[in-house]
Amino acid sequence: MGSKLLLLPSLARLAAPTTRLFSAANSRMATENYVFGPYKIDPKEVFYSTPLSYALVNLRPVIPGHVLVCPRREVKRFADLTADEISDLWLVAQKVGNRLESHHQATSLTLTIQDGPQAGQTVPHVHIHILPRKGGDFQNNDEIYDAIDEKEKELKEKLDLDKERKDRSIEEMTKEADEYRSLLL
């Protein structure tokens, strides 16, 4: 018996949007509104999207290629996602992670969710951190979690809801998003 990938109907339905033509998806992303918790996201920061999820470059990356994948619907906790949202979120994370690992010549990926404030979540919107990893990028592998936590705390302290997002410029983030967009054709 050959090994075949068997997708459940709901997963098959979710996988189909990821095969859309690049130009149609690119133009759709440029005109859509994205939010990340209380923050409005410039569409230029988004490099991949499906009807249920989107991937964006990180305002404060810990390492090169550190990106976020979020559900489109603003949901604070992982348990509050629907089954379709969970499936789509992880399918997008898998696709994005595979492409970024190759692009950054990494050998591994760290995928992490901080689910709730006591877990280090500072933006009240479910999101997966994807970090392409290389040998020696941290002296101790688990230091990456401290670095993520520190960056999120710095972001929360630096931004309040009435201020513009600062740190990396939109030009830097757009350039990176354009680069990553081309990986997901």
PDB file of C-alpha atoms in Angstrom:
ATOM      1  CA  MET A   1       0.000   0.000   0.000  1.00  0.00           C
ATOM      2  CA  GLY A   2       1.593   3.319  -1.092  1.00  0.00           C
ATOM      3  CA  SER A   3       1.751   6.196   1.307  1.00  0.00           C
ATOM      4  CA  LYS A   4      -0.758   8.858   0.358  1.00  0.00           C
ATOM      5  CA  LEU A   5      -1.551  12.055   2.141  1.00  0.00           C
ATOM      6  CA  LEU A   6      -5.155  11.839   3.240  1.00  0.00           C
ATOM      7  CA  LEU A   7      -6.762  15.188   4.011  1.00  0.00           C
ATOM      8  CA  LEU A   8     -10.013  15.430   5.883  1.00  0.00           C
ATOM      9  CA  PRO A   9     -12.632  17.443   3.993  1.00  0.00           C
ATOM     10  CA  SER A  10     -12.174  20.554   6.160  1.00  0.00           C
ATOM     11  CA  LEU A  11      -8.381  20.421   5.726  1.00  0.00           C
ATOM     12  CA  ALA A  12      -8.675  19.912   1.972  1.00  0.00           C
ATOM     13  CA  ARG A  13     -10.913  22.956   1.801  1.00  0.00           C
ATOM     14  CA  LEU A  14      -8.357  25.005   3.732  1.00  0.00           C
ATOM     15  CA  ALA A  15      -5.392  23.820   1.664  1.00  0.00           C
ATOM     16  CA  ALA A  16      -6.982  24.953  -1.592  1.00  0.00           C
ATOM     17  CA  PRO A  17      -6.666  28.739  -0.969  1.00  0.00           C
ATOM     18  CA  THR A  18      -2.915  28.412  -0.541  1.00  0.00           C
ATOM     19  CA  THR A  19      -2.580  27.464  -4.208  1.00  0.00           C
ATOM     20  CA  ARG A  20      -3.979  30.742  -5.525  1.00  0.00           C
ATOM     21  CA  LEU A  21      -2.022  32.675  -8.070  1.00  0.00           C
ATOM     22  CA  PHE A  22       0.557  35.003  -6.563  1.00  0.00           C
ATOM     23  CA  SER A  23      -0.672  38.128  -8.347  1.00  0.00           C
ATOM     24  CA  ALA A  24      -4.256  37.712  -7.160  1.00  0.00           C
ATOM     25  CA  ALA A  25      -3.158  37.065  -3.573  1.00  0.00           C
ATOM     26  CA  ASN A  26      -0.673  39.929  -3.677  1.00  0.00           C
ATOM     27  CA  SER A  27      -3.250  42.441  -4.866  1.00  0.00           C
ATOM     28  CA  ARG A  28      -5.792  41.146  -2.336  1.00  0.00           C
ATOM     29  CA  MET A  29      -3.287  41.517   0.521  1.00  0.00           C
ATOM     30  CA  ALA A  30      -2.471  45.092  -0.489  1.00  0.00           C
ATOM     31  CA  THR A  31      -6.092  46.200  -0.124  1.00  0.00           C
ATOM     32  CA  GLU A  32      -7.102  44.269   2.989  1.00  0.00           C
ATOM     33  CA  ASN A  33      -7.131  45.484   6.570  1.00  0.00           C
ATOM     34  CA  TYR A  34      -5.134  43.543   9.130  1.00  0.00           C
ATOM     35  CA  VAL A  35      -5.105  43.906  12.881  1.00  0.00           C
ATOM     36  CA  PHE A  36      -2.812  42.361  15.443  1.00  0.00           C
ATOM     37  CA  GLY A  37      -4.600  42.773  18.731  1.00  0.00           C
ATOM     38  CA  PRO A  38      -5.027  46.528  19.179  1.00  0.00           C
ATOM     39  CA  TYR A  39      -2.570  47.372  16.371  1.00  0.00           C
ATOM     40  CA  LYS A  40      -3.442  48.108  12.779  1.00  0.00           C
ATOM     41  CA  ILE A  41      -0.971  46.323  10.483  1.00  0.00           C
ATOM     42  CA  ASP A  42       0.172  47.947   7.275  1.00  0.00           C
ATOM     43  CA  PRO A  43      -0.635  45.511   4.428  1.00  0.00           C
ATOM     44  CA  LYS A  44       2.962  45.958   3.229  1.00  0.00           C
ATOM     45  CA  GLU A  45       4.084  43.992   6.312  1.00  0.00           C
ATOM     46  CA  VAL A  46       1.921  40.987   5.359  1.00  0.00           C
ATOM     47  CA  PHE A  47       3.608  38.563   2.991  1.00  0.00           C
ATOM     48  CA  TYR A  48       1.180  35.653   2.928  1.00  0.00           C
ATOM     49  CA  SER A  49      -2.500  35.222   3.661  1.00  0.00           C
ATOM     50  CA  THR A  50      -5.397  32.813   3.403  1.00  0.00           C
ATOM     51  CA  PRO A  51      -9.044  33.488   4.196  1.00  0.00           C
ATOM     52  CA  LEU A  52      -8.383  32.537   7.849  1.00  0.00           C
ATOM     53  CA  SER A  53      -4.734  33.435   8.593  1.00  0.00           C
ATOM     54  CA  TYR A  54      -1.922  35.761   7.611  1.00  0.00           C
ATOM     55  CA  ALA A  55       1.856  35.935   8.008  1.00  0.00           C
ATOM     56  CA  LEU A  56       3.697  39.176   8.680  1.00  0.00           C
ATOM     57  CA  VAL A  57       7.241  40.323   9.244  1.00  0.00           C
ATOM     58  CA  ASN A  58       8.151  41.102  12.815  1.00  0.00           C
ATOM     59  CA  LEU A  59       8.573  44.652  14.072  1.00  0.00           C
ATOM     60  CA  ARG A  60      11.325  43.467  16.425  1.00  0.00           C
ATOM     61  CA  PRO A  61      12.781  40.187  15.157  1.00  0.00           C
ATOM     62  CA  VAL A  62      14.944  38.187  17.546  1.00  0.00           C
ATOM     63  CA  ILE A  63      16.881  36.618  14.657  1.00  0.00           C
ATOM     64  CA  PRO A  64      16.719  36.961  10.836  1.00  0.00           C
ATOM     65  CA  GLY A  65      13.529  35.412   9.521  1.00  0.00           C
ATOM     66  CA  HIS A  66      11.571  35.777  12.787  1.00  0.00           C
ATOM     67  CA  VAL A  67       7.984  36.217  11.586  1.00  0.00           C
ATOM     68  CA  LEU A  68       4.479  35.851  13.004  1.00  0.00           C
ATOM     69  CA  VAL A  69       1.450  33.898  11.791  1.00  0.00           C
ATOM     70  CA  CYS A  70      -1.923  35.057  13.108  1.00  0.00           C
ATOM     71  CA  PRO A  71      -5.565  34.171  12.643  1.00  0.00           C
ATOM     72  CA  ARG A  72      -7.430  36.924  10.791  1.00  0.00           C
ATOM     73  CA  ARG A  73     -10.098  36.965  13.466  1.00  0.00           C
ATOM     74  CA  GLU A  74      -8.868  38.699  16.593  1.00  0.00           C
ATOM     75  CA  VAL A  75      -8.800  35.900  19.155  1.00  0.00           C
ATOM     76  CA  LYS A  76      -7.016  36.295  22.486  1.00  0.00           C
ATOM     77  CA  ARG A  77      -6.516  32.641  23.435  1.00  0.00           C
ATOM     78  CA  PHE A  78      -5.684  29.521  21.437  1.00  0.00           C
ATOM     79  CA  ALA A  79      -8.611  27.572  22.957  1.00  0.00           C
ATOM     80  CA  ASP A  80     -11.017  30.130  21.465  1.00  0.00           C
ATOM     81  CA  LEU A  81     -10.031  29.390  17.856  1.00  0.00           C
ATOM     82  CA  THR A  82     -12.330  27.265  15.721  1.00  0.00           C
ATOM     83  CA  ALA A  83     -11.108  23.915  14.390  1.00  0.00           C
ATOM     84  CA  ASP A  84     -10.809  25.433  10.895  1.00  0.00           C
ATOM     85  CA  GLU A  85      -8.787  28.371  12.235  1.00  0.00           C
ATOM     86  CA  ILE A  86      -6.428  26.030  14.094  1.00  0.00           C
ATOM     87  CA  SER A  87      -5.927  23.878  11.003  1.00  0.00           C
ATOM     88  CA  ASP A  88      -5.305  26.846   8.746  1.00  0.00           C
ATOM     89  CA  LEU A  89      -3.005  28.593  11.235  1.00  0.00           C
ATOM     90  CA  TRP A  90      -0.733  25.524  11.460  1.00  0.00           C
ATOM     91  CA  LEU A  91      -0.845  24.837   7.710  1.00  0.00           C
ATOM     92  CA  VAL A  92       0.287  28.421   7.079  1.00  0.00           C
ATOM     93  CA  ALA A  93       2.970  28.117   9.780  1.00  0.00           C
ATOM     94  CA  GLN A  94       4.239  24.903   8.168  1.00  0.00           C
ATOM     95  CA  LYS A  95       4.411  26.428   4.687  1.00  0.00           C
ATOM     96  CA  VAL A  96       6.000  29.690   5.841  1.00  0.00           C
ATOM     97  CA  GLY A  97       8.418  27.897   8.162  1.00  0.00           C
ATOM     98  CA  ASN A  98       9.607  25.509   5.457  1.00  0.00           C
ATOM     99  CA  ARG A  99      10.279  28.334   3.012  1.00  0.00           C
ATOM    100  CA  LEU A 100      12.032  30.558   5.570  1.00  0.00           C
ATOM    101  CA  GLU A 101      14.182  27.717   6.879  1.00  0.00           C
ATOM    102  CA  SER A 102      15.444  27.091   3.360  1.00  0.00           C
ATOM    103  CA  HIS A 103      15.771  30.796   2.508  1.00  0.00           C
ATOM    104  CA  HIS A 104      17.817  31.561   5.620  1.00  0.00           C
ATOM    105  CA  GLN A 105      19.889  28.388   5.216  1.00  0.00           C
ATOM    106  CA  ALA A 106      18.752  27.268   8.658  1.00  0.00           C
ATOM    107  CA  THR A 107      18.660  23.700   9.900  1.00  0.00           C
ATOM    108  CA  SER A 108      15.701  23.879  12.287  1.00  0.00           C
ATOM    109  CA  LEU A 109      12.693  25.941  13.269  1.00  0.00           C
ATOM    110  CA  THR A 110      11.357  27.198  16.561  1.00  0.00           C
ATOM    111  CA  LEU A 111       7.576  27.557  16.457  1.00  0.00           C
ATOM    112  CA  THR A 112       6.048  28.916  19.626  1.00  0.00           C
ATOM    113  CA  ILE A 113       2.817  30.358  20.976  1.00  0.00           C
ATOM    114  CA  GLN A 114       2.621  32.354  24.193  1.00  0.00           C
ATOM    115  CA  ASP A 115      -0.979  31.676  25.201  1.00  0.00           C
ATOM    116  CA  GLY A 116      -2.053  34.213  27.802  1.00  0.00           C
ATOM    117  CA  PRO A 117      -0.283  36.881  29.846  1.00  0.00           C
ATOM    118  CA  GLN A 118       1.343  34.481  32.316  1.00  0.00           C
ATOM    119  CA  ALA A 119       2.871  32.637  29.344  1.00  0.00           C
ATOM    120  CA  GLY A 120       4.481  35.886  28.141  1.00  0.00           C
ATOM    121  CA  GLN A 121       1.811  36.952  25.616  1.00  0.00           C
ATOM    122  CA  THR A 122       1.856  40.749  25.423  1.00  0.00           C
ATOM    123  CA  VAL A 123      -0.353  41.257  22.347  1.00  0.00           C
ATOM    124  CA  PRO A 124      -3.826  39.825  23.039  1.00  0.00           C
ATOM    125  CA  HIS A 125      -4.137  38.064  19.679  1.00  0.00           C
ATOM    126  CA  VAL A 126      -3.098  34.444  19.097  1.00  0.00           C
ATOM    127  CA  HIS A 127       0.102  34.270  17.072  1.00  0.00           C
ATOM    128  CA  ILE A 128       2.776  31.750  16.242  1.00  0.00           C
ATOM    129  CA  HIS A 129       6.374  32.922  16.297  1.00  0.00           C
ATOM    130  CA  ILE A 130       8.410  31.234  13.570  1.00  0.00           C
ATOM    131  CA  LEU A 131      12.191  31.469  13.920  1.00  0.00           C
ATOM    132  CA  PRO A 132      14.612  29.803  11.477  1.00  0.00           C
ATOM    133  CA  ARG A 133      17.404  28.326  13.617  1.00  0.00           C
ATOM    134  CA  LYS A 134      21.080  27.661  12.968  1.00  0.00           C
ATOM    135  CA  GLY A 135      23.678  25.960  15.101  1.00  0.00           C
ATOM    136  CA  GLY A 136      25.174  28.428  17.583  1.00  0.00           C
ATOM    137  CA  ASP A 137      22.562  31.179  17.107  1.00  0.00           C
ATOM    138  CA  PHE A 138      22.107  31.029  20.897  1.00  0.00           C
ATOM    139  CA  GLN A 139      24.617  29.672  23.374  1.00  0.00           C
ATOM    140  CA  ASN A 140      21.838  27.643  25.022  1.00  0.00           C
ATOM    141  CA  ASN A 141      18.929  26.720  22.717  1.00  0.00           C
ATOM    142  CA  ASP A 142      16.294  27.602  25.311  1.00  0.00           C
ATOM    143  CA  GLU A 143      17.590  31.203  25.515  1.00  0.00           C
ATOM    144  CA  ILE A 144      15.462  31.879  22.436  1.00  0.00           C
ATOM    145  CA  TYR A 145      12.351  31.857  24.631  1.00  0.00           C
ATOM    146  CA  ASP A 146      13.831  34.493  26.926  1.00  0.00           C
ATOM    147  CA  ALA A 147      14.722  36.596  23.874  1.00  0.00           C
ATOM    148  CA  ILE A 148      11.164  36.354  22.510  1.00  0.00           C
ATOM    149  CA  ASP A 149       9.719  37.241  25.908  1.00  0.00           C
ATOM    150  CA  GLU A 150      12.071  40.210  26.288  1.00  0.00           C
ATOM    151  CA  LYS A 151      11.249  41.572  22.810  1.00  0.00           C
ATOM    152  CA  GLU A 152       7.510  41.299  23.471  1.00  0.00           C
ATOM    153  CA  LYS A 153       7.836  43.088  26.831  1.00  0.00           C
ATOM    154  CA  GLU A 154       9.939  45.852  25.222  1.00  0.00           C
ATOM    155  CA  LEU A 155       7.313  46.227  22.519  1.00  0.00           C
ATOM    156  CA  LYS A 156       4.493  46.556  25.054  1.00  0.00           C
ATOM    157  CA  GLU A 157       6.438  49.122  27.109  1.00  0.00           C
ATOM    158  CA  LYS A 158       7.467  51.132  24.060  1.00  0.00           C
ATOM    159  CA  LEU A 159       4.095  51.268  22.343  1.00  0.00           C
ATOM    160  CA  ASP A 160       0.808  52.476  23.604  1.00  0.00           C
ATOM    161  CA  LEU A 161      -2.336  52.264  21.570  1.00  0.00           C
ATOM    162  CA  ASP A 162      -2.270  55.943  20.600  1.00  0.00           C
ATOM    163  CA  LYS A 163       1.271  55.982  19.207  1.00  0.00           C
ATOM    164  CA  GLU A 164       2.546  55.003  15.790  1.00  0.00           C
ATOM    165  CA  ARG A 165       4.414  51.729  15.588  1.00  0.00           C
ATOM    166  CA  LYS A 166       8.113  52.476  15.436  1.00  0.00           C
ATOM    167  CA  ASP A 167      11.357  50.462  15.493  1.00  0.00           C
ATOM    168  CA  ARG A 168      12.060  49.018  12.049  1.00  0.00           C
ATOM    169  CA  SER A 169      10.952  51.335   9.284  1.00  0.00           C
ATOM    170  CA  ILE A 170       8.080  50.431   6.997  1.00  0.00           C
ATOM    171  CA  GLU A 171      10.597  50.438   4.138  1.00  0.00           C
ATOM    172  CA  GLU A 172      12.701  47.783   5.882  1.00  0.00           C
ATOM    173  CA  MET A 173       9.657  45.709   6.703  1.00  0.00           C
ATOM    174  CA  THR A 174       8.199  46.093   3.194  1.00  0.00           C
ATOM    175  CA  LYS A 175      11.469  44.985   1.634  1.00  0.00           C
ATOM    176  CA  GLU A 176      11.558  41.908   3.854  1.00  0.00           C
ATOM    177  CA  ALA A 177       7.877  41.120   3.216  1.00  0.00           C
ATOM    178  CA  ASP A 178       8.441  41.431  -0.563  1.00  0.00           C
ATOM    179  CA  GLU A 179      11.373  39.037  -0.291  1.00  0.00           C
ATOM    180  CA  TYR A 180       9.331  36.500   1.677  1.00  0.00           C
ATOM    181  CA  ARG A 181       6.284  36.931  -0.586  1.00  0.00           C
ATOM    182  CA  SER A 182       8.375  35.708  -3.518  1.00  0.00           C
ATOM    183  CA  LEU A 183       9.211  32.523  -1.556  1.00  0.00           C
ATOM    184  CA  LEU A 184       5.564  31.581  -1.307  1.00  0.00           C
ATOM    185  CA  LEU A 185       4.617  31.615  -4.984  1.00  0.00           C
TER     186      LEU A 185
END
